[in-house]
Short mmCIF file of C-alpha atoms (C1' of nucleotides) in Angstrom, two decimals:
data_model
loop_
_atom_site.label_atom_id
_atom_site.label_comp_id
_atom_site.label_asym_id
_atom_site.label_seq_id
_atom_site.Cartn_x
_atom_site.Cartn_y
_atom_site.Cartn_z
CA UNK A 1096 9.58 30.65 37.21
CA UNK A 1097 9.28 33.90 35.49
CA UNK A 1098 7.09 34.64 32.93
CA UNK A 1099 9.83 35.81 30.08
CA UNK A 1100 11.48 32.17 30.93
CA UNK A 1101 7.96 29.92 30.58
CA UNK A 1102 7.25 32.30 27.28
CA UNK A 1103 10.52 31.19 26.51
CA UNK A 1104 10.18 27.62 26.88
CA UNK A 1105 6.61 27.80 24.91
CA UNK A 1106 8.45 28.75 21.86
CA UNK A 1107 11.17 26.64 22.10
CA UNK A 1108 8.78 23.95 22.52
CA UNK A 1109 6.79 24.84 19.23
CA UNK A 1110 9.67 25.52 17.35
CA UNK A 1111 11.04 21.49 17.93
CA UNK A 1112 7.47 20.49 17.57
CA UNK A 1113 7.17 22.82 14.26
CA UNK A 1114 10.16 22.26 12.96
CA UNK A 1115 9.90 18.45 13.00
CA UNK A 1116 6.73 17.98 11.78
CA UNK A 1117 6.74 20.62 9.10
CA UNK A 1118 10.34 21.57 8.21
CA UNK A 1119 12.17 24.40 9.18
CA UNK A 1120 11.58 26.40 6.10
CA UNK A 1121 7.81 25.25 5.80
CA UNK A 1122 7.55 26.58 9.06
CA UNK A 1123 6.41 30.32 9.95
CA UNK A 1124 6.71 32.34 12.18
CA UNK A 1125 3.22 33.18 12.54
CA UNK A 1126 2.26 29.87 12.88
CA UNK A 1127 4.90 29.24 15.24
CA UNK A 1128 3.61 32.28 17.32
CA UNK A 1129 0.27 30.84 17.50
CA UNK A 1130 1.56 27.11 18.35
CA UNK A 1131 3.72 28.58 21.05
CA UNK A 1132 0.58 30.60 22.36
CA UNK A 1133 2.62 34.03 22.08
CA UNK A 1134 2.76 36.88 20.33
CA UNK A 1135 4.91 37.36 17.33
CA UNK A 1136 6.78 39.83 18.77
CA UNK A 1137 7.60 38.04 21.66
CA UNK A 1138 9.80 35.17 19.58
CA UNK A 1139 11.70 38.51 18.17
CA UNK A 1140 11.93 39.21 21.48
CA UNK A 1141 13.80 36.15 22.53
CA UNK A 1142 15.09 35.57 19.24
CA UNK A 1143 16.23 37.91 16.38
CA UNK A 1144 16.01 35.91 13.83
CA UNK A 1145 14.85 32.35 12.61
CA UNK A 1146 17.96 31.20 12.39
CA UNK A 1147 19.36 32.32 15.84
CA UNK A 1148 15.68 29.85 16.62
CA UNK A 1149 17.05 27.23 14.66
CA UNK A 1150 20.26 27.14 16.18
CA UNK A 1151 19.25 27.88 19.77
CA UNK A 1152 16.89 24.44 19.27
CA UNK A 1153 19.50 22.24 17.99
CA UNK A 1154 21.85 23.47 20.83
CA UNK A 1155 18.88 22.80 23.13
CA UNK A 1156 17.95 19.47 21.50
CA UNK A 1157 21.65 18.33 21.52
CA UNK A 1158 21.86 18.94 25.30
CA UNK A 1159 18.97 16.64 25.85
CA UNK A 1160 20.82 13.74 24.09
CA UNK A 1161 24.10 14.69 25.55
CA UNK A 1162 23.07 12.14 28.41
CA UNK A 1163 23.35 9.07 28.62
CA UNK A 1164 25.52 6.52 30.66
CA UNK A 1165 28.80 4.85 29.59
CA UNK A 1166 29.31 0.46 29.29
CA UNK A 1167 33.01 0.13 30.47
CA UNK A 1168 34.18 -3.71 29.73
CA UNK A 1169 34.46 -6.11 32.39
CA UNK A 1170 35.98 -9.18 32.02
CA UNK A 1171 33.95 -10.72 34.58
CA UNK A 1172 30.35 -10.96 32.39
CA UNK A 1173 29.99 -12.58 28.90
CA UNK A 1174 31.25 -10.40 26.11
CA UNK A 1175 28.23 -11.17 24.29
CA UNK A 1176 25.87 -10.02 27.79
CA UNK A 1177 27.41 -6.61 27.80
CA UNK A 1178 27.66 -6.19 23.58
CA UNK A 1179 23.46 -6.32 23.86
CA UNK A 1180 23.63 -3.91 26.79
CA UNK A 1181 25.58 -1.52 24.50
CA UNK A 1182 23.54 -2.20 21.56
CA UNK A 1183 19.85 -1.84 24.07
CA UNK A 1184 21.33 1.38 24.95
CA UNK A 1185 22.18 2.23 21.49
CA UNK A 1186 18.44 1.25 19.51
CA UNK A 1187 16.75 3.08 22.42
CA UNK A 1188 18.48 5.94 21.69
CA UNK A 1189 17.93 5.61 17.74
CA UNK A 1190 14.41 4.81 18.25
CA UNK A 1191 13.45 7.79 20.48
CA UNK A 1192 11.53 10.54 19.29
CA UNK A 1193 13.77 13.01 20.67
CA UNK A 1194 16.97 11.80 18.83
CA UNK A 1195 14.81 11.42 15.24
CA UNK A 1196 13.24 14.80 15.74
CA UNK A 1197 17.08 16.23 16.30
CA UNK A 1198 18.43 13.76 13.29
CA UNK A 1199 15.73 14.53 10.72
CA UNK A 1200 16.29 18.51 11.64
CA UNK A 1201 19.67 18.36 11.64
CA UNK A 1202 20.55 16.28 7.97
CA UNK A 1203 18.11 18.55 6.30
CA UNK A 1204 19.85 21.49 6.68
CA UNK A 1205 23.16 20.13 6.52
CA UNK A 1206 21.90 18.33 2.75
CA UNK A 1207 20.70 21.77 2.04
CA UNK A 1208 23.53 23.45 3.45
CA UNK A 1209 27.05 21.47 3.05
CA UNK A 1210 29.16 23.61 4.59
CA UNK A 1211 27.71 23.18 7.87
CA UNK A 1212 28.42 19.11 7.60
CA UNK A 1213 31.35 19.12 10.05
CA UNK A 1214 30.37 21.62 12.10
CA UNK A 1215 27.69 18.76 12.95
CA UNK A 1216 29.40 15.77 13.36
CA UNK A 1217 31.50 17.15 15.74
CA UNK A 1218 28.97 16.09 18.85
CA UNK A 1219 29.73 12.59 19.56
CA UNK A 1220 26.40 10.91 21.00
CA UNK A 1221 25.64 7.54 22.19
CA UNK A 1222 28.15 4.66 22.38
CA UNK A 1223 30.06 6.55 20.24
CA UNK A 1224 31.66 7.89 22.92
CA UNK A 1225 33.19 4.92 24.34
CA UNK A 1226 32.93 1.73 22.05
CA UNK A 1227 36.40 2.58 20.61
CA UNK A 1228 37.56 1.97 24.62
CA UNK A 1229 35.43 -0.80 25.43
CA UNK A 1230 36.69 -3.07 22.53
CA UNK A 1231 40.24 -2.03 23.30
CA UNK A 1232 40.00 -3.42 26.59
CA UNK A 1233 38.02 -6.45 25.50
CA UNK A 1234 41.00 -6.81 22.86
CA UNK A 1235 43.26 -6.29 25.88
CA UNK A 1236 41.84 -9.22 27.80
CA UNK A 1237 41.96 -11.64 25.16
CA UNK A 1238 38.24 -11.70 24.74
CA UNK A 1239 38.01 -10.17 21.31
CA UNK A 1240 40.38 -10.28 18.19
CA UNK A 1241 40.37 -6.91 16.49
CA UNK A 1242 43.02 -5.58 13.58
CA UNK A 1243 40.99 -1.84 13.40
CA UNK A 1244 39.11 -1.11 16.32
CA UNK A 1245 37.78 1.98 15.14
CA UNK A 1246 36.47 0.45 11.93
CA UNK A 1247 34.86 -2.82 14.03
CA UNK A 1248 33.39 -0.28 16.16
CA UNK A 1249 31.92 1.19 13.08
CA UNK A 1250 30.62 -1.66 11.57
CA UNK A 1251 28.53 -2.70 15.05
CA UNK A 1252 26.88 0.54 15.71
CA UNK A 1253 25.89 0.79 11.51
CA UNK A 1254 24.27 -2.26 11.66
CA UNK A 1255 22.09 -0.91 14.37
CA UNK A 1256 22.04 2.54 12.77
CA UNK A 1257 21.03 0.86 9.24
CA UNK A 1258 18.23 -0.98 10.54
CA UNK A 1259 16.61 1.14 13.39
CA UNK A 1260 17.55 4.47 12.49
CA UNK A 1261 17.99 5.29 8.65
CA UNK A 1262 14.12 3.69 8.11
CA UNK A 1263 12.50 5.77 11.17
CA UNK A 1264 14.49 8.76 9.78
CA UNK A 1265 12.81 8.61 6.02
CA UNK A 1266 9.36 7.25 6.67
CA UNK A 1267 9.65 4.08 5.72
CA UNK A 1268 9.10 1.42 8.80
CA UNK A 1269 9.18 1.49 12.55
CA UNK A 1270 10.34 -1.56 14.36
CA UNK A 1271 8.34 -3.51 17.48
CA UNK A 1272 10.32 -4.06 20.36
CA UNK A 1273 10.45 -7.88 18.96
CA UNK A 1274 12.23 -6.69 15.71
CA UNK A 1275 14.66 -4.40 17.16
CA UNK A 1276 15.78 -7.65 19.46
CA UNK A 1277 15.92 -9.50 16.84
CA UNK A 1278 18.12 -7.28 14.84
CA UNK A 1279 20.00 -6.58 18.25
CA UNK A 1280 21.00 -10.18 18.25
CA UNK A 1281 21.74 -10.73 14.64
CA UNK A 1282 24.48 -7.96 14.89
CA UNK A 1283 25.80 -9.03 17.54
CA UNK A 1284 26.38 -12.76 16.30
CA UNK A 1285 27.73 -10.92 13.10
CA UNK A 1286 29.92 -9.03 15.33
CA UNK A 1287 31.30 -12.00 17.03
CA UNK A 1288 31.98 -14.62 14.51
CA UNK A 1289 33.80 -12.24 13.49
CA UNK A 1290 35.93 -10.50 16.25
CA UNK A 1291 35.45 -13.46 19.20
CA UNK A 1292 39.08 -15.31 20.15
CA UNK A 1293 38.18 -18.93 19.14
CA UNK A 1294 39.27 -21.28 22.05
CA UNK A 1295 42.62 -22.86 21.17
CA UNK B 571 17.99 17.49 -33.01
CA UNK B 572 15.14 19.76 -32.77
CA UNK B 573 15.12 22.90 -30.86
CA UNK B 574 12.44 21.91 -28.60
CA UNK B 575 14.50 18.85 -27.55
CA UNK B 576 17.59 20.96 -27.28
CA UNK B 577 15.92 23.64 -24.92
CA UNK B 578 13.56 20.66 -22.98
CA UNK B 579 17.45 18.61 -22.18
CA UNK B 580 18.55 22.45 -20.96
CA UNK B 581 16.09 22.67 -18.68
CA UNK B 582 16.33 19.21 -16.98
CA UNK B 583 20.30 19.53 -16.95
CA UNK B 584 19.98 22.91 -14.90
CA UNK B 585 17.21 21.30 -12.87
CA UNK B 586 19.24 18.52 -12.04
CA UNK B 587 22.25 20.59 -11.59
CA UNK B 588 20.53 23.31 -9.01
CA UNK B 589 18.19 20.66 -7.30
CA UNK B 590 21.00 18.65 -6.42
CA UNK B 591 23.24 22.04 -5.12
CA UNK B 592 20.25 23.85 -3.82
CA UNK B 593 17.56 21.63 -3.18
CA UNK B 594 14.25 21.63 -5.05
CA UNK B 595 12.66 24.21 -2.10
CA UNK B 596 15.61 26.24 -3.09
CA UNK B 597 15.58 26.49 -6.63
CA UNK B 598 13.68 29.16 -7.88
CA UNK B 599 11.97 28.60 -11.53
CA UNK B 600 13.55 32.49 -12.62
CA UNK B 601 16.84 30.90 -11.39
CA UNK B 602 16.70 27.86 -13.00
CA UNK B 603 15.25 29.38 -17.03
CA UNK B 604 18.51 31.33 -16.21
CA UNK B 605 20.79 28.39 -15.89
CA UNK B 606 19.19 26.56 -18.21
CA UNK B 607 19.60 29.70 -21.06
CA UNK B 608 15.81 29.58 -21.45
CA UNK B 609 12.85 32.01 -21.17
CA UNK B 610 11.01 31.27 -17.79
CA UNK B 611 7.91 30.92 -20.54
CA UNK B 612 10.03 28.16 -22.34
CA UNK B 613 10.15 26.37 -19.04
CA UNK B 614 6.53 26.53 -18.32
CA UNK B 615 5.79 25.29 -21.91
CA UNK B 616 7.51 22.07 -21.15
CA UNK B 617 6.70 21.79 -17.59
CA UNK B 618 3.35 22.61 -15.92
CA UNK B 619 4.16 23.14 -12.40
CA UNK B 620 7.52 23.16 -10.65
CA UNK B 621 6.52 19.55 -9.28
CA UNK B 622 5.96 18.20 -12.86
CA UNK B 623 9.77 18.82 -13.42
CA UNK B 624 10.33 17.37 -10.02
CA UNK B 625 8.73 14.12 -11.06
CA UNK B 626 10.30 14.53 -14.60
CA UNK B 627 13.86 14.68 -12.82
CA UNK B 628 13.53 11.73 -10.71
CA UNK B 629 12.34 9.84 -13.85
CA UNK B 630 15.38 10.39 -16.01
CA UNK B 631 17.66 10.39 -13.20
CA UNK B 632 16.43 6.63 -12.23
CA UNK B 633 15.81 5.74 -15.82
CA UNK B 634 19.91 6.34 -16.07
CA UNK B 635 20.83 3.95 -12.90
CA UNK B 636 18.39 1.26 -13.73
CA UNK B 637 20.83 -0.90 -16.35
CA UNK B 638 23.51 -2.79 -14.47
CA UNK B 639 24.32 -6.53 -14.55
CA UNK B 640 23.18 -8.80 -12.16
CA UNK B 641 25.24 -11.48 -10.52
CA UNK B 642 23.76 -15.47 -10.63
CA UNK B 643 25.51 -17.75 -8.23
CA UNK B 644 27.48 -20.03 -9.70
CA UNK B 645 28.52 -23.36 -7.53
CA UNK B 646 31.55 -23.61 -9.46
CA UNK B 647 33.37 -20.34 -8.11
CA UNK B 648 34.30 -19.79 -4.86
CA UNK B 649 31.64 -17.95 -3.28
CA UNK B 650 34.16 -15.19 -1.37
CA UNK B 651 35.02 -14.16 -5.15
CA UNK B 652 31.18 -13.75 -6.30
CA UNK B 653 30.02 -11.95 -3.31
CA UNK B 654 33.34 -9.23 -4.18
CA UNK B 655 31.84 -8.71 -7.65
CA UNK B 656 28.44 -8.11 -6.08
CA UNK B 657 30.07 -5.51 -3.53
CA UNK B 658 32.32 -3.64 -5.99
CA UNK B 659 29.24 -2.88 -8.39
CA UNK B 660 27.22 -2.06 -5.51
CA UNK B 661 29.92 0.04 -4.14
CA UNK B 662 30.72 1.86 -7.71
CA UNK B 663 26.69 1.77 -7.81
CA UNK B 664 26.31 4.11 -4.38
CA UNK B 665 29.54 5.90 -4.85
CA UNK B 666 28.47 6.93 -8.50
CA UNK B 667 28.03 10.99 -8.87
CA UNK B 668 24.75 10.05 -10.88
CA UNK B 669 23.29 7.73 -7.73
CA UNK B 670 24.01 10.39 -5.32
CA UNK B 671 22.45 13.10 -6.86
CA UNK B 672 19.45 11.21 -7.73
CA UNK B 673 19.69 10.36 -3.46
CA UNK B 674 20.07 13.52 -2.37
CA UNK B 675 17.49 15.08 -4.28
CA UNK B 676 14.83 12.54 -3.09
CA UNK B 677 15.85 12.16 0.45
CA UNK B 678 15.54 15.76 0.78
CA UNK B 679 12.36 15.77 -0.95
CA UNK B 680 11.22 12.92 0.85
CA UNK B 681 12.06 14.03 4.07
CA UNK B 682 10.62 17.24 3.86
CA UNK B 683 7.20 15.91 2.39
CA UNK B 684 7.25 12.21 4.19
CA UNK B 685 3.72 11.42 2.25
CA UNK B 686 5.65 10.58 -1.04
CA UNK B 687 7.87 8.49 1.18
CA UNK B 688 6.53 4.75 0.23
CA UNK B 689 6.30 6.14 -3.43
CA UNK B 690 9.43 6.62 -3.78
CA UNK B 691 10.70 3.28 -1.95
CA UNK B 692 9.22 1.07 -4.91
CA UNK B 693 12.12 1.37 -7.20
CA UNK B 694 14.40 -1.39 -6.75
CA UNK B 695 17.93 -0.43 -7.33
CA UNK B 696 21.45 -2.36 -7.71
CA UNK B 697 21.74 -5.52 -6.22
CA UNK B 698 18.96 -4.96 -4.01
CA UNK B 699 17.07 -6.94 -7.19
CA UNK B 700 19.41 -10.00 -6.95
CA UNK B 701 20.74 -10.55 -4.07
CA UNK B 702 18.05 -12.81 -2.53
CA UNK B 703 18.29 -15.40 -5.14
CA UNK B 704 21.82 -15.14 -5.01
CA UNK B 705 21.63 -15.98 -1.96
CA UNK B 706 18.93 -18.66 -1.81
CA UNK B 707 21.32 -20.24 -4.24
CA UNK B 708 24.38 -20.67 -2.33
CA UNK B 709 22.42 -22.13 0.28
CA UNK B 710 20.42 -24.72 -1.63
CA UNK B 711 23.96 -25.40 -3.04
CA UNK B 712 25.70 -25.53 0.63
CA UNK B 713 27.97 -23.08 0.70
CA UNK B 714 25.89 -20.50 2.80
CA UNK B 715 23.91 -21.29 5.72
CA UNK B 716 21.27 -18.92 6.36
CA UNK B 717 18.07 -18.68 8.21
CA UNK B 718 16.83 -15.46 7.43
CA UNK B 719 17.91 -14.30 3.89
CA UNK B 720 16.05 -11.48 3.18
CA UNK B 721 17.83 -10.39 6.66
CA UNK B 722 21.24 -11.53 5.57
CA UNK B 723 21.12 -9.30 2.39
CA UNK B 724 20.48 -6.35 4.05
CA UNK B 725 23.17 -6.66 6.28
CA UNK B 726 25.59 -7.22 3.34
CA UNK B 727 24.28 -4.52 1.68
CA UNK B 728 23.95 -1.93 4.65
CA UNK B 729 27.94 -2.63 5.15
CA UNK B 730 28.64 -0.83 1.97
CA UNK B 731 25.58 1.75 2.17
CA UNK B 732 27.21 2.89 6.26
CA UNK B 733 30.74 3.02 4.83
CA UNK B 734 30.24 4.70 1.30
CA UNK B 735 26.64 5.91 0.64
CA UNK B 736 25.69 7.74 3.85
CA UNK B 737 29.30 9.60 4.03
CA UNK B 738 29.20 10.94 1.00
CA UNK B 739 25.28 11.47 1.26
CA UNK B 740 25.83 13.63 4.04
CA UNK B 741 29.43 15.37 2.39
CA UNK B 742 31.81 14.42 5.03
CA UNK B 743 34.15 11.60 3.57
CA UNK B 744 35.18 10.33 0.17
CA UNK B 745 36.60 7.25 0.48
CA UNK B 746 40.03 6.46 -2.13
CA UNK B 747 39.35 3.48 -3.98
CA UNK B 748 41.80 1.51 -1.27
CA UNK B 749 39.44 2.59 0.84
CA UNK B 750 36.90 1.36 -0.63
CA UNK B 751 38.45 -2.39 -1.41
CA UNK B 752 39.51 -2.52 2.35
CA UNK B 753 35.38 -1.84 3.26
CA UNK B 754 34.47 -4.50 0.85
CA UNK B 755 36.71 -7.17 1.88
CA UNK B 756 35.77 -6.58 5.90
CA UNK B 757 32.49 -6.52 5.04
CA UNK B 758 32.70 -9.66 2.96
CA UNK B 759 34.73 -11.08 5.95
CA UNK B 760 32.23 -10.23 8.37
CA UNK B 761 29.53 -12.31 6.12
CA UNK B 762 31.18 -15.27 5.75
CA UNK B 763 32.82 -15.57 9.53
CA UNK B 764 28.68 -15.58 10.24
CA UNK B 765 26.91 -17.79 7.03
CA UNK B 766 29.69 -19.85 5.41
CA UNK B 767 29.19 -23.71 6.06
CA UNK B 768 32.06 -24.96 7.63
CA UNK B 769 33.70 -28.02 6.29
CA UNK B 770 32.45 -31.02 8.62
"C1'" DA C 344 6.35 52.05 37.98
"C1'" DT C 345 8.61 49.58 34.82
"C1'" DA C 346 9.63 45.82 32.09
"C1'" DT C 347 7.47 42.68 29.29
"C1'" DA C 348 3.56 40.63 26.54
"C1'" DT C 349 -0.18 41.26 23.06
"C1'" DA C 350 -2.69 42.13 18.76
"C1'" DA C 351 -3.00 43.78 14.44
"C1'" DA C 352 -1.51 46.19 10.75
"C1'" DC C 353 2.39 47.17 7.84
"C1'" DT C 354 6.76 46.89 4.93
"C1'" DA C 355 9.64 44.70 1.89
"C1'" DC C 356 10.67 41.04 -0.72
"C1'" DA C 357 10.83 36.58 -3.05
"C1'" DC C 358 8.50 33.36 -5.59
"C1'" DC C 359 5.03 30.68 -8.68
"C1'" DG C 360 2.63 30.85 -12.54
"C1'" DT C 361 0.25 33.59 -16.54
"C1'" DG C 362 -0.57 36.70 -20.55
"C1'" DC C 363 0.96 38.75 -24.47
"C1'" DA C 364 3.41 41.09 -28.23
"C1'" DG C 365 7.01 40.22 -30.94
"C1'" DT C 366 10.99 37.21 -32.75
"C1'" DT C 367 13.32 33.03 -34.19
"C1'" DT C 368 13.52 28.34 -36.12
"C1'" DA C 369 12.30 24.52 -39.06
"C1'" DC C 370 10.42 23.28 -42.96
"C1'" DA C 371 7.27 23.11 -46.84
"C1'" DT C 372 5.80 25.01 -51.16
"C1'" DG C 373 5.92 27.94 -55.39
"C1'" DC D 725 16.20 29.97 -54.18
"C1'" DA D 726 12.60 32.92 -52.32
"C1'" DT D 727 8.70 33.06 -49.54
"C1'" DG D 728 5.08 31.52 -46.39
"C1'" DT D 729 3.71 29.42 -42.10
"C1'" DA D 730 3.23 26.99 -37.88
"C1'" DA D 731 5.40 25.95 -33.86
"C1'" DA D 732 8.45 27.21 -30.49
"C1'" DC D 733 11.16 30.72 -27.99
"C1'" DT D 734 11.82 35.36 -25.71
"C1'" DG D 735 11.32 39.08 -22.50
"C1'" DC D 736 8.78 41.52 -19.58
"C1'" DA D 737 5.16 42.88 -16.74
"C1'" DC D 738 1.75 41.44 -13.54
"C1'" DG D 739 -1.55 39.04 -10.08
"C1'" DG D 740 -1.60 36.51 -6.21
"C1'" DT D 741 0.48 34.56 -2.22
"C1'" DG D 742 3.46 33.60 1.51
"C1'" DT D 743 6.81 35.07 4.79
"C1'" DA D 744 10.56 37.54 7.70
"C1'" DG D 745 10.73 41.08 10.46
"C1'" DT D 746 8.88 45.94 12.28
"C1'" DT D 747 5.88 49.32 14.15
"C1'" DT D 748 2.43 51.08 17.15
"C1'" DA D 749 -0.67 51.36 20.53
"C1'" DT D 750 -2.43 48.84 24.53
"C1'" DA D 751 -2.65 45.57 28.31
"C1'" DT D 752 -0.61 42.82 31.97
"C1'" DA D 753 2.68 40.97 35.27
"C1'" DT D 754 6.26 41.83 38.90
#
DNA sequence: ATATATAAACTACACCGTGCAGTTTACATG
DNA sequence: CATGTAAACTGCACGGTGTAGTTTATATAT
């Protein structure tokens, strides 16, 4: 690897670590410099400005979570085996360090900065992608019952968002592995006493 | 009303006013004694430090949200109507321009300083008081069946916090007040399919 | 050799908080 | 009603600090 590419990496690097832990304005780019082990001049180097830094990480950041496989419904397991696959897949990704650092990053500039709000939410990550198309199908096979899909969908993935995410994101608790089962479970018996076809 | 009062009310309405548009990083104290039609030196005279108006802020703002009724279970109504009253104040509660300002400005602050996070947690808001005696009620009187009920609340309440709060938190939707009757009742729906005793 | 990295000093600016001389307001007293 | 007075407000300049971004002169990697 060439050198400009591993200094570039090295700030990059900083800059999620900095930016995280201290807030992109609290961060400078001196100290930034330092953490990356480079000179100042070499971020202006890669990067003009802090902002074209900011941007460049939460492009970079993004691309990381872009990943990420896809539960397609199969009428062949239990609806209620292949919900907790969807919803494992879903607190793992909630839970990781990589998606908070993004998260926390990305909602404090958009509360600072409102006009960049849908410029954000644009990116569709997790099984946000797909849940709207699984529960079709499972409506499809007669498995679930579902007037507004999209709005169902919604209300299974902010259960898991309200519990796992929202507290990790402002300070406030982390879950055990235990806990997050446990709330995995709960949702998903909320989810189907709802939305499961009742025999008969 | 004395001047002193007069100017001291200026002051807090521009604080709340630019904290909530700019954020309290933002804000700068010359910008604000403008707003507010008041010498910077007025400003100072009332509040020591920037953060002393911070705090100041966050006290009036919560001192304004913390009436609101509170809902007792009562075994003679049916318990689908009671939990709707509990929703739509909780819903006007988080969709209120006074409860989201009051949010915004301490999520920001709180996730840019995570310290004060716990601090700031302690103030019990809404039905967030009630709710578990509510609750505990309509199960000692059979109509709910619950295991876990300080579980059960927050997944009533984190319904109406995904669908309204967090939306307008993060300025992407408003929801109409159809809307908002439409989240209620599915989220209400949702409950009951899960806790309400069935008959036999 | 030539592009890139480094270190350190420098510019330009924004901001917090203070000091002070002079003015306004509220109110009491002759 | 006039006048005194204490408290509060004003406007402005200033010290100190922090930071984005630049410059310059030098060293190092390819």
């Amino acid at each position: 690897m060439k050198l400009t590419d591993k200094k570039r990496m090295q700030i990059l690097d900083a800059a999620e670590e900095l930016f995280h832990s201290s807030g992109v304005e609290h961060t400078s780019m001196d100290q930034l410099a330092l953490q990356a082990k480079v000179s100042k001049r070499t971020v202006y180097n890669h990067f003009a400005t802090k902002d074209a830094l900011f941007q460049a990480i939460l492009q970079r950041m993004f691309d990381k979570l872009a990943e990420g496989g896809e539960v397609r419904f199969d009428a062949t397991q239990p609806i209620e085996q292949q919900l907790r696959r969807i919803a494992q897949d879903e607190v793992a990704l909630l839970s990781s360090a990589a998606f908070l650092r993004v998260a926390k990053i990305a909602i404090m500039q958009v509360m600072q900065r409102p006009e960049l709000a849908q410029h954000m939410n644009n990116s569709s990550l997790g099984c946000k992608r797909y849940i709207d198309n699984f529960l079709t199908d499972a409506c499809t096979a007669g498995v679930l019952h579902i007037a507004d899909i999209p709005f169902a969908g919604k209300q299974f993935i902010y259960q898991l968002k309200s519990f796992v995410f929202y507290p990790s994101l402002f300070g406030l608790e982390q879950q055990t592995p235990a806990q997050q089962a446990h709330i995995i479970d709960e949702a998903i018996a909320l989810f189907l006493a709802r939305y499961q076809s009742k025999p008969g």
